[in-house]
XYZ file of C-alpha atoms in Angstrom:
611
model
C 0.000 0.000 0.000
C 1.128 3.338 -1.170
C 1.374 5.816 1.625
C -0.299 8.464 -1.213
C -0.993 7.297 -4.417
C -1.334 10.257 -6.652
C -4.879 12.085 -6.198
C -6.029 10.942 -9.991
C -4.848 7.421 -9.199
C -8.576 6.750 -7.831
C -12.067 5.069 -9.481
C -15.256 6.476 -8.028
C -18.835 4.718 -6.294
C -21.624 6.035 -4.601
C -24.881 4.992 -3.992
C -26.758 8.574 -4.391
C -26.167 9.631 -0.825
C -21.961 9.380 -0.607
C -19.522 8.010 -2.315
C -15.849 6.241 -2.264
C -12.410 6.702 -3.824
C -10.739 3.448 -4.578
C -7.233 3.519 -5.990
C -5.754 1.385 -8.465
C -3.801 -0.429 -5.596
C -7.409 -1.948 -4.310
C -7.253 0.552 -1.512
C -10.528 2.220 -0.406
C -9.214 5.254 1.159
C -11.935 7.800 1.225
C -15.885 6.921 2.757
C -17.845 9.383 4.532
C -20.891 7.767 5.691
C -24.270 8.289 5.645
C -23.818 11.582 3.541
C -21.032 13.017 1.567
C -20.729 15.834 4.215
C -20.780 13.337 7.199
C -17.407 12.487 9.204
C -15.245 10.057 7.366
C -15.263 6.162 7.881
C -11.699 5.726 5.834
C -9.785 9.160 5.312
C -6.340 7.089 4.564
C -6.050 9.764 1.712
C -5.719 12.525 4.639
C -3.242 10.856 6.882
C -1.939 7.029 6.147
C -1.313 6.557 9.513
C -4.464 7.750 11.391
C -7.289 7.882 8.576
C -8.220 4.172 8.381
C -8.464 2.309 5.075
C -10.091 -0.882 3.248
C -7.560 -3.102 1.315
C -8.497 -5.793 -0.880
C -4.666 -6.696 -3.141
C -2.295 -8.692 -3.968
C -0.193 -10.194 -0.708
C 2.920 -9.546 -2.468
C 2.679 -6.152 -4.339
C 5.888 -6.702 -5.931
C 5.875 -7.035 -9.685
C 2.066 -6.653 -9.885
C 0.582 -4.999 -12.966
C -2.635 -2.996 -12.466
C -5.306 -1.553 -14.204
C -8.546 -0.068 -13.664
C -11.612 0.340 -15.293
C -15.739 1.009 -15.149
C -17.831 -1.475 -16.984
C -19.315 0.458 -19.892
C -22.024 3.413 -18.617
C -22.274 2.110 -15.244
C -20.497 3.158 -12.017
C -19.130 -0.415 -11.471
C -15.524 -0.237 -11.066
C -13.314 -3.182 -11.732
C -9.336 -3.249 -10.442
C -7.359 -5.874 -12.100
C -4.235 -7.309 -10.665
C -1.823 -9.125 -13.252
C 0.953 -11.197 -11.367
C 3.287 -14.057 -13.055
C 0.902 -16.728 -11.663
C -2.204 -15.378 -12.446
C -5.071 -12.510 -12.588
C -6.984 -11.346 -10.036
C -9.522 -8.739 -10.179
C -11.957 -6.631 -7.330
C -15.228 -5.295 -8.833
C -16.167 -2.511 -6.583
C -19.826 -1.148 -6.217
C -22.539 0.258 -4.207
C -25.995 -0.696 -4.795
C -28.337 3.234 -5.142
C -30.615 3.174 -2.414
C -34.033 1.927 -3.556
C -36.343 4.615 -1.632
C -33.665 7.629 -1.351
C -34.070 7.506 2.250
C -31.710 9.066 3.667
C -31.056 6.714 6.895
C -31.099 3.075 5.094
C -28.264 1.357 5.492
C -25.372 1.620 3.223
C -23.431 -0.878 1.496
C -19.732 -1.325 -0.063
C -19.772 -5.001 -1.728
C -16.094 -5.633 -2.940
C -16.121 -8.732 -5.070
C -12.564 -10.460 -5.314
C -12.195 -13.234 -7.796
C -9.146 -14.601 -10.161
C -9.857 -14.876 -13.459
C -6.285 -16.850 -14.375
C -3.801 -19.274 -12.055
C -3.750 -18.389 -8.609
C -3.861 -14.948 -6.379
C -3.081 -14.588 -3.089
C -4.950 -11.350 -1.674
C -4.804 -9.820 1.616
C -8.149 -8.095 3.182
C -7.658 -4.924 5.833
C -10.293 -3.389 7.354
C -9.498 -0.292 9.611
C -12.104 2.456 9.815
C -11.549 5.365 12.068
C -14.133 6.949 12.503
C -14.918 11.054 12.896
C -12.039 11.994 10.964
C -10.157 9.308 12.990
C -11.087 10.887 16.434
C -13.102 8.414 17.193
C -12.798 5.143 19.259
C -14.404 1.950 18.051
C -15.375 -1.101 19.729
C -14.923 -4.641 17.790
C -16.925 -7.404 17.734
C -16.107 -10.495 15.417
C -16.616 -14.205 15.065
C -15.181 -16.446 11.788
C -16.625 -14.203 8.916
C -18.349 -11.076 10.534
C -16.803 -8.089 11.968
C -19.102 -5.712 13.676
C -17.156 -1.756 14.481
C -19.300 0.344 17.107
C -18.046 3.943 16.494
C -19.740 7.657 17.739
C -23.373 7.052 16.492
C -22.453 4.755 13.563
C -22.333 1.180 13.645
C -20.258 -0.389 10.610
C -20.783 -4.713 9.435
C -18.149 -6.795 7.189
C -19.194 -9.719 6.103
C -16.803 -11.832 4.568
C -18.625 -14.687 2.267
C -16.976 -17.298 -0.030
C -18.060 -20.149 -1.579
C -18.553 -23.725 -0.172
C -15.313 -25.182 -1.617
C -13.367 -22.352 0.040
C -14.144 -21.197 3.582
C -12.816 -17.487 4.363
C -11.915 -16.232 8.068
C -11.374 -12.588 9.616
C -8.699 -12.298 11.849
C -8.627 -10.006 14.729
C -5.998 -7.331 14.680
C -6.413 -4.853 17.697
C -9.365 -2.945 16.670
C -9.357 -4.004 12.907
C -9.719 -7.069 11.171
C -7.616 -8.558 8.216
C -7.478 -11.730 6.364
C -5.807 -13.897 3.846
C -7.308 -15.410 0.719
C -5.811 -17.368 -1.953
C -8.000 -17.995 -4.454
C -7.691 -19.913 -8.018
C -9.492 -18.992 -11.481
C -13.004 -19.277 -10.807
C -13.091 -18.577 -7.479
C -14.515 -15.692 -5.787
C -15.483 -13.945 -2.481
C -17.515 -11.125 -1.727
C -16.564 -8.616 1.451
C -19.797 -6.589 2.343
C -19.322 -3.675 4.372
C -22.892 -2.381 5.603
C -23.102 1.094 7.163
C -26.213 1.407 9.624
C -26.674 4.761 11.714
C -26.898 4.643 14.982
C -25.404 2.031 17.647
C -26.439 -1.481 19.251
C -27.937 -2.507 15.643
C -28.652 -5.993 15.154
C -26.643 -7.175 12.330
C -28.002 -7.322 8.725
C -28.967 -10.368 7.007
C -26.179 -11.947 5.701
C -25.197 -11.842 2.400
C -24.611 -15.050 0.016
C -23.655 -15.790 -3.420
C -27.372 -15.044 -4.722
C -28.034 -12.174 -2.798
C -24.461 -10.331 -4.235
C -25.122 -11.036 -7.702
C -28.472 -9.748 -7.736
C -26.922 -6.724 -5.951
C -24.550 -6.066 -8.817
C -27.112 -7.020 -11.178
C -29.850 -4.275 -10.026
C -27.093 -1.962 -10.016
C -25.311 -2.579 -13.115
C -28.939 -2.257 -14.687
C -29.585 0.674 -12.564
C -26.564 2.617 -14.574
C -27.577 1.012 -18.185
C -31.107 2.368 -17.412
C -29.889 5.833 -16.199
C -27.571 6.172 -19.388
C -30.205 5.572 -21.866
C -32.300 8.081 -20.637
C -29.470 10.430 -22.088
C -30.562 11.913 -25.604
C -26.854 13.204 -26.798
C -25.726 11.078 -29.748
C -22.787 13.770 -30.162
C -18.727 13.221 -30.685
C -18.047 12.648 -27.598
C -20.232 10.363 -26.586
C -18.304 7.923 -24.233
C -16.410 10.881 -22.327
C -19.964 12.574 -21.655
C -21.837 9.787 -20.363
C -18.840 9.362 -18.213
C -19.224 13.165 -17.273
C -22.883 12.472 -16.461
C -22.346 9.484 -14.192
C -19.951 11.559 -12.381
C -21.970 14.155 -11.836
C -25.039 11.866 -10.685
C -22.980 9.643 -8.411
C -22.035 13.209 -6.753
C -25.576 14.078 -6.491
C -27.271 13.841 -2.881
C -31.026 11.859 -3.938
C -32.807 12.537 -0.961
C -33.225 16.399 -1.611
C -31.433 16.585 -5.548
C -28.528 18.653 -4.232
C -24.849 18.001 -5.999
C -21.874 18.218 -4.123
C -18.908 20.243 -5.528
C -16.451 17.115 -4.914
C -16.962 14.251 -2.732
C -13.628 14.842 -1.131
C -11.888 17.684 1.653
C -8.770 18.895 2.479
C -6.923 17.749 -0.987
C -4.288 20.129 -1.555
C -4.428 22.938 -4.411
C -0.649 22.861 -4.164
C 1.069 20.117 -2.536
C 2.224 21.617 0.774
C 0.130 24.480 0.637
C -2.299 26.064 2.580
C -5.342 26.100 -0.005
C -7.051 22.783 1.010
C -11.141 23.273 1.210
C -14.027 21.285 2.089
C -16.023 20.778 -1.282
C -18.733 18.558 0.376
C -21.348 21.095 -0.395
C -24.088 22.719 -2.551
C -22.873 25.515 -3.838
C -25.166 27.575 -5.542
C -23.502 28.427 -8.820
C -21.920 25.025 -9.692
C -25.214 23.588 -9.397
C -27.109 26.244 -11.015
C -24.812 26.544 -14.116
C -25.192 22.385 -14.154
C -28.909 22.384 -15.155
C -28.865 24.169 -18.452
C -26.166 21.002 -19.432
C -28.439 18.376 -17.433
C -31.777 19.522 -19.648
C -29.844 19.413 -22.872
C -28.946 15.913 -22.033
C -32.187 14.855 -21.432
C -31.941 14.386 -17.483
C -35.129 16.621 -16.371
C -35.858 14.844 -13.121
C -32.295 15.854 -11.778
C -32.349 19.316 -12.884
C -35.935 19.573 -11.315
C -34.661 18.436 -8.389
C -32.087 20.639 -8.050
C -34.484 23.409 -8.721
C -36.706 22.012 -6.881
C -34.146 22.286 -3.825
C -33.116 25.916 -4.814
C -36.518 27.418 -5.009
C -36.563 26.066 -0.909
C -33.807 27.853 -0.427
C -35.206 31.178 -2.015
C -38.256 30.465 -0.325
C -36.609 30.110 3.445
C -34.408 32.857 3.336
C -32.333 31.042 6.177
C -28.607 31.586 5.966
C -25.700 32.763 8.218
C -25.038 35.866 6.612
C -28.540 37.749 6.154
C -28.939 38.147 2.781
C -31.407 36.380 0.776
C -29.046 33.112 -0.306
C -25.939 31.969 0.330
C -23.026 30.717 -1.786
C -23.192 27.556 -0.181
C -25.296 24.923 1.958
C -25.238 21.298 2.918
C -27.124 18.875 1.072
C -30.032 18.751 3.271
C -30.299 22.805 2.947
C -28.798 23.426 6.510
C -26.924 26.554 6.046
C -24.386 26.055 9.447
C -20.569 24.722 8.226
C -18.202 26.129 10.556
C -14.853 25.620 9.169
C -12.598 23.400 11.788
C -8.969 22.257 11.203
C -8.302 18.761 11.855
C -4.475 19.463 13.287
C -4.444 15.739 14.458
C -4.345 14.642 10.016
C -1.003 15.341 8.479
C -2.877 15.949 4.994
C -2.202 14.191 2.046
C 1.445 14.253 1.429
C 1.318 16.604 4.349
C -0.275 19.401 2.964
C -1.635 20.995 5.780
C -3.999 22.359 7.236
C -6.709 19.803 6.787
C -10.005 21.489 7.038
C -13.773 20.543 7.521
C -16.584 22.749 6.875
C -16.170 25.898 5.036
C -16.075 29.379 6.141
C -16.865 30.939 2.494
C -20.552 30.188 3.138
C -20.323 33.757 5.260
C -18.944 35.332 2.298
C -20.679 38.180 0.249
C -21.111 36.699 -3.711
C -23.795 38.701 -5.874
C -23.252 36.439 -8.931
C -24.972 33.522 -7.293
C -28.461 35.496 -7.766
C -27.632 35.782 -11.414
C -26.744 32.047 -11.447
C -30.312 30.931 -9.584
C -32.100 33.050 -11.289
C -30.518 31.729 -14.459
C -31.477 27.910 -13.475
C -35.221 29.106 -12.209
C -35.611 30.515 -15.645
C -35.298 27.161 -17.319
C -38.362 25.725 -16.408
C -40.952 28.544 -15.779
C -43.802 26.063 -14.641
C -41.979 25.787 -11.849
C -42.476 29.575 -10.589
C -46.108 30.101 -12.180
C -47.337 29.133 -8.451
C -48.368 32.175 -6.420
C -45.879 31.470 -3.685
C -42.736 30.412 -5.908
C -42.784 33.480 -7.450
C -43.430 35.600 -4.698
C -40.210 34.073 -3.153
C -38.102 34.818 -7.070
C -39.205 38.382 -6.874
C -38.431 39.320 -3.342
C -34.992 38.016 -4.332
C -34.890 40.643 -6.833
C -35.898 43.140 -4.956
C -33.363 43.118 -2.685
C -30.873 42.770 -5.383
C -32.273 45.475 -7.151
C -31.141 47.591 -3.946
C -27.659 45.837 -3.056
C -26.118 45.176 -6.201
C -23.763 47.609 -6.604
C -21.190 46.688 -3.548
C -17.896 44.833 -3.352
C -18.175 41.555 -2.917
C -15.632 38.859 -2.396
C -16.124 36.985 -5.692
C -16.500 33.560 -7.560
C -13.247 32.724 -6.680
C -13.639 32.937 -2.609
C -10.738 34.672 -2.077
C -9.579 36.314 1.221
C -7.950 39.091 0.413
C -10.957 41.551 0.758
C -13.830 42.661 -1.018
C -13.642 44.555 -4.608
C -16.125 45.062 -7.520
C -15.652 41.702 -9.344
C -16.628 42.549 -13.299
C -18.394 38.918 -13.275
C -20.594 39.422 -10.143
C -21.777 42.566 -12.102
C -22.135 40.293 -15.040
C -24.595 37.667 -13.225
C -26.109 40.558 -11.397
C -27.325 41.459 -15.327
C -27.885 38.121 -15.742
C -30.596 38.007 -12.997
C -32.311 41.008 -13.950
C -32.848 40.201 -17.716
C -34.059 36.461 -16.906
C -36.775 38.232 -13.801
C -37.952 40.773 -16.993
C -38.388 37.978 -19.286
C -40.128 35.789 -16.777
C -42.652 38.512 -15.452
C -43.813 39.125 -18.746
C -43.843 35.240 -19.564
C -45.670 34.577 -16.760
C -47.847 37.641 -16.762
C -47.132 37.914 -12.861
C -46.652 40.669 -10.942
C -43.183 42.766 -10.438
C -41.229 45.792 -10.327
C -40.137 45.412 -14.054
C -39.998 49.021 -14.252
C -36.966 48.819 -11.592
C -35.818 45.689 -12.569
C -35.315 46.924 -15.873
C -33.377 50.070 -14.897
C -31.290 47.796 -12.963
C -30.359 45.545 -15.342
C -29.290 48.409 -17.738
C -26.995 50.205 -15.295
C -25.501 47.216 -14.539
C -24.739 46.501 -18.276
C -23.691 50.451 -18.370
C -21.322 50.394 -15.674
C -19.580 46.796 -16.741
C -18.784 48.213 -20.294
C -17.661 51.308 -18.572
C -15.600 50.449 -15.398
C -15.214 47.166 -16.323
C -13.583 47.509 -19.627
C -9.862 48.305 -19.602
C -9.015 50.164 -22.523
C -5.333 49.784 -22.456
C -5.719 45.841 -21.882
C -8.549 46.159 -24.481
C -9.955 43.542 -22.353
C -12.592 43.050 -19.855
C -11.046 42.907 -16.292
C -11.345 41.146 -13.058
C -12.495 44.174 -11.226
C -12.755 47.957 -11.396
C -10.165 49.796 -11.021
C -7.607 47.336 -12.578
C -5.992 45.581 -14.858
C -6.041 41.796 -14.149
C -7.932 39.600 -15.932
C -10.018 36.750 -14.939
C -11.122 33.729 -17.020
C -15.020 33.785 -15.193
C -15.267 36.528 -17.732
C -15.537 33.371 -20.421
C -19.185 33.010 -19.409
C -20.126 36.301 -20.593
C -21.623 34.778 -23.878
C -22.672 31.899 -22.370
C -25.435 33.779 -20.246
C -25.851 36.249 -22.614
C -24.319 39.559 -21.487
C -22.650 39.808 -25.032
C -22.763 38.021 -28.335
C -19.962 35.505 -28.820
C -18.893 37.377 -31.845
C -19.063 40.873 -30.082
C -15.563 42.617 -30.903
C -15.005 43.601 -26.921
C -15.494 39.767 -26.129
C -13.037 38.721 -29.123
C -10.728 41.233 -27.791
C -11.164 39.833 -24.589
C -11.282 36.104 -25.653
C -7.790 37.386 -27.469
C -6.252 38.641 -24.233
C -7.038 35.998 -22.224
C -5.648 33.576 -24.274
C -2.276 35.900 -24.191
C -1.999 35.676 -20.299
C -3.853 33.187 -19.008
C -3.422 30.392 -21.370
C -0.890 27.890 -21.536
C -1.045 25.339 -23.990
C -4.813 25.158 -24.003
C -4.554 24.946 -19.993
C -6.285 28.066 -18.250
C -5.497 30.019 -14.896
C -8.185 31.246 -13.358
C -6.018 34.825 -12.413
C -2.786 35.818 -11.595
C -2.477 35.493 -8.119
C 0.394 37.963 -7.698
C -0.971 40.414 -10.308
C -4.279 39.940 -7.725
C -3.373 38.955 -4.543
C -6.039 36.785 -3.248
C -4.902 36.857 0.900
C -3.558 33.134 0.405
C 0.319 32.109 -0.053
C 1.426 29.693 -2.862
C 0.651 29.255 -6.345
C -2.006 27.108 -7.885
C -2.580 25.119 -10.925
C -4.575 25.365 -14.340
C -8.077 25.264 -13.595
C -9.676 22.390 -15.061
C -13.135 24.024 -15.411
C -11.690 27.172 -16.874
C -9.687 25.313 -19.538
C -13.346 23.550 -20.724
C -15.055 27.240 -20.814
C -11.923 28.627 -22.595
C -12.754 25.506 -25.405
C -16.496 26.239 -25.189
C -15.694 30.215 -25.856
C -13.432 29.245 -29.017
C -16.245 27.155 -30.301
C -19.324 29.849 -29.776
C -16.699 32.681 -31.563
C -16.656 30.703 -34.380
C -12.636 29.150 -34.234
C -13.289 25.267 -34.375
C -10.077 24.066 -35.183
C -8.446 25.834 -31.686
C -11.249 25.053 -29.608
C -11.502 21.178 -31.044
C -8.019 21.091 -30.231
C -7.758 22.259 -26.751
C -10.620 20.442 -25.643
C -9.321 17.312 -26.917
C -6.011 18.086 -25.659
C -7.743 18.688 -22.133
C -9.404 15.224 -22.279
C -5.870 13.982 -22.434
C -5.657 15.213 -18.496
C -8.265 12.620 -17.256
C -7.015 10.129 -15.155
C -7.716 6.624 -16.434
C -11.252 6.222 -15.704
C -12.090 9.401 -16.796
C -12.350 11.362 -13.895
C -10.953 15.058 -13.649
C -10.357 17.021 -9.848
C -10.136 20.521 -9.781
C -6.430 21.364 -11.051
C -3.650 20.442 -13.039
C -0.369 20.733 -12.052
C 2.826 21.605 -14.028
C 3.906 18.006 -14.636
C -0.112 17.480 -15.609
C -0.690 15.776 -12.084
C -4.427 16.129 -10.911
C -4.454 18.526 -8.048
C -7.332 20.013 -5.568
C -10.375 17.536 -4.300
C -11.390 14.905 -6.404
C -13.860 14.328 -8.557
C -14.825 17.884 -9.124
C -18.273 18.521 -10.233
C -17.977 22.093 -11.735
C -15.183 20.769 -14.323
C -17.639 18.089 -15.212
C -20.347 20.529 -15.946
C -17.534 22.260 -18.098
C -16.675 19.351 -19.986
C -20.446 18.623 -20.673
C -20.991 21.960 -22.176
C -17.628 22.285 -24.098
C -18.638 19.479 -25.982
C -22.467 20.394 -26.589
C -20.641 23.602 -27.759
C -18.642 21.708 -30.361
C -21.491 19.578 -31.063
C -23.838 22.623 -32.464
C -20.820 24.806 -34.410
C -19.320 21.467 -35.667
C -22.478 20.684 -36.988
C -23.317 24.410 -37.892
C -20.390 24.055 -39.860
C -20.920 21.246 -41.473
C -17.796 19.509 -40.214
């Protein structure tokens, strides 16, 4: 076992409510259980030593081969071990919760079979639970482990077939065990999360009841994909996109998380590690426009679904009418809290949980909610929905024009961000449209003069006439690559000469290669020490831009140059490093969203084209 593999060296599976990583070494070294924002089970990822893991490898890593893959359009992932006397594999899954209920128990099954000669595997099972500040208490007999931990009980069941009877073996608080197992044979390691403590154990599993698990979830995935209705270029690498996106998506309320993962460094041995185990408002809201043009209207109703409760309660830390962020249940409260006991992964510390940015000040997210809302105006013809939408804008029709801390979170003080002002537009024009739509009643008059001193004042103090460029914020010179959603909500045409000249600039500064910065941190300090890498997400909306302005050939290009950067099950976190490493928490949702939309992009001017 690798103290830390590298962050892209991980596979993906999730039952709707959390997920796991599970590197290519058979090492499950990231479970948060029962949510995606609840304490971790296995945080390995965050400290070797005191996280806790789940190993299913080869006894003898030495001079094993491995490679991992999903079975086609499903989120079953398979880890394949190739040794000189013979081929094992684990098939990894987690069956999606048949009601959505958010307290049924959970379930990792971890399949191990050899498909050539003979494998000798060794099993570890160590949770640590809370972050690994928890005690646990173990129970076990010949194939069941039971782990009693702060409200959580935790179940491994250890099953093999008749011919070849399996044992756990006690190891202080953990369990391992040793299986050697020749082609054909197989055993199945269920671990079943229950909340709560002094459970009785669940039924245990057996050869019929495992396959049909895998079965109802491999058809689960085939059933999900076909729903898609994009038959594009890029088929395979979208579906994959999807999946991700839905595995990352909380089904009790519809909310997606950011990135199933906290604390991964931006830079290794830096300071910029966040919690992404949230809603944030934007990422989601920008997801639904790609989600309907798939074909996936349940999920984007959902999330709107959650996000007009949001409008509606008006609950959130700082006062104003939303927040940038919430848990997935809606609860606005995520204190941020260093965990000084975790080294961090490759000891990037600190390691936090929760996330103080949910206080911060962000004016584009109305222009982003409103901008979801708009897409399916059923949803707001209700007396009460819209009431709720235009109380919003109301108050944003009054508060716009502040400082605000931006899309980027940073914390080095408040300035008037060009794209807030942007999205501020963007609200106002989609609450005009949708009053008269809807025929309801609003302030369009004032909505209307808002919108068009916002536009007034971007071109204005936004535009930099030596850079010839749209900037960051007023008052400077810095540029930003946010700004490359400017067409893509409408603000300006894709073909407008200020947004060429910008696109132009942009790709001057920030570009390298097709890879995209999101600033220059030392041109705009940002109150945080250390660089940072390409940002994945930005380098997809820099391909997207190319495409809507009309140059194919560099916008096919980079984007299939940035597909090169997926790790090998097609999986993308938040950065790219110098070397192309994968940097920041992993899987990241937003870059997903990106990739989707690049490529529907593509799609419609390729095709526009003729090409």
């Amino acid at each position: 076992m690798r103290r830390y593999p590298p962050i892209a060296d991980h596979g993906l599976i999730g039952d709707l409510r959390t997920a796991a990583l599970i590197s290519s070494d058979g090492v499950l070294d990231w479970f948060c259980a029962p949510r995606f924002d609840s304490p971790t089970l296995f945080a390995a990822l965050l400290d070797h030593d005191r996280g806790g893991h789940f190993t299913v490898a080869p006894a003898d890593a030495e001079g094993v081969t491995t490679r991992q893959l999903y079975l086609a359009d499903t989120a079953v992932l398979v880890t394949r071990f190739m040794t000189e006397e013979g081929v094992g594999e684990v098939v990894d899954f987690m069956p999606p919760a048949d009601t959505g209920a958010p307290h049924e128990p959970q379930r990792v099954i971890r399949v191990v079979r050899v498909t050539r000669g003979t494998v000798r595997f060794r099993l570890e099972c160590r949770p640590r639970f809370d972050y690994g500040r928890g005690m646990h208490r173990l129970d076990a007999d010949r194939d069941t482990a039971r782990f009693t931990g702060p409200g959580t009980t935790v179940f491994l069941h250890l099953g093999g077939d008749a011919a070849h009877p399996v044992e756990l073996v006690r190891d202080g608080a953990d369990v391992r065990s040793d299986l050697t197992l020749r082609q054909g044979q197989r055993v199945a390691a269920v671990l079943t999360v229950c909340p709560g403590t002094g459970m009785p154990p669940p039924p245990r599993p057996t050869e019929a009841t495992v396959r049909d698990a895998f079965r109802a979830t491999y058809d689960h995935w085939h059933r999900w994909v076909r729903r898609s209705r994009y038959r594009g270029r890029w088929q395979q690498v979208v579906n994959r996109s999807a999946i991700t996106l839905k595995l990352m998506t909380y089904t009790p309320t519809g909310a997606p998380v950011a990135a199933v993962t906290a604390g991964l460094p931006e830079r290794l041995g830096g300071e910029r590690n966040w919690d992404y185990r949230y809603t944030w408002v934007r990422d989601a809201s920008l997801s639904v426009k790609a989600l309907l043009d798939l074909g996936y209207e349940e999920e984007a109703d959902a999330f709107r679904r959650w996000l007009g409760a949001r409008v509606a309660a008006g609950r959130t830390v700082t006062g104003e009418p939303l927040q940038i962020m919430y848990r997935v249940d809606g609860d606005p409260r995520m204190a941020e809290e260093v965990l000084g006991h975790l080294e961090g992964y490759r000891g990037s510390a600190p390691v936090r949980v929760g996330n103080d940015a949910a206080g911060q000040l962000q004016l584009d997210i109305y222009g982003e909610a409103t901008y979801a809302l708009s897409h399916a105006p059923d949803q707001l013809a209700g007396y009460d929905a819209w009431r709720d939408l235009a109380a919003m804008l109301d108050w944003l029709a009054r508060s716009w024009d502040r400082p605000d801390e931006g899309i980027w979170e940073t914390r080095g003080g408040r300035r008037h961000f060009t794209f807030s002002r942007v999205m501020s537009w963007a609200a106002f024009d989609r609450g005009v449209r949708l009053a008269r739509t809807l025929a309801r009643p609003a302030d369009v008059t004032g909505w209307t003069v808002a919108r068009d001193a916002v536009f007034e004042q971007v071109m204005e103090r936004g535009w930099s006439t030596r850079r010839k460029a749209f900037v960051q914020h007023y008052d400077s010179e810095v540029l930003d690559a946010s700004l490359l959603l400017m067409p893509v909500v409408g603000f300006l045409p894709p073909n407008d000469r200020r947004w060429l000249s910008t696109l132009d600039a942009l790709e001057a500064e920030l570009v390298s290669d097709s890879l995209v910065h999101r600033y220059d941190p030392l041109a705009s300090p940002d109150g945080l020490r250390g660089e940072e890498g390409t940002f994945s997400l930005c380098s997809f909306l820099y391909a997207g831009a190319l495409a809507r302005a009309g140059r194919l050939g560099t916008a096919r290009y980079a984007f299939d140059k940035m597909l090169t950067y997926a790790n090998h099950v097609g999986l993308f976190a938040e950065e790219i490093g110098p070397t192309g490493e994968q940097l920041g928490n992993f899987p990241q949702a937003f870059t997903h969203v990106a990739l989707i939309m690049a490529a529907l992009a593509l799609d419609e001017e390729l095709d526009r084209a003729g090409d």
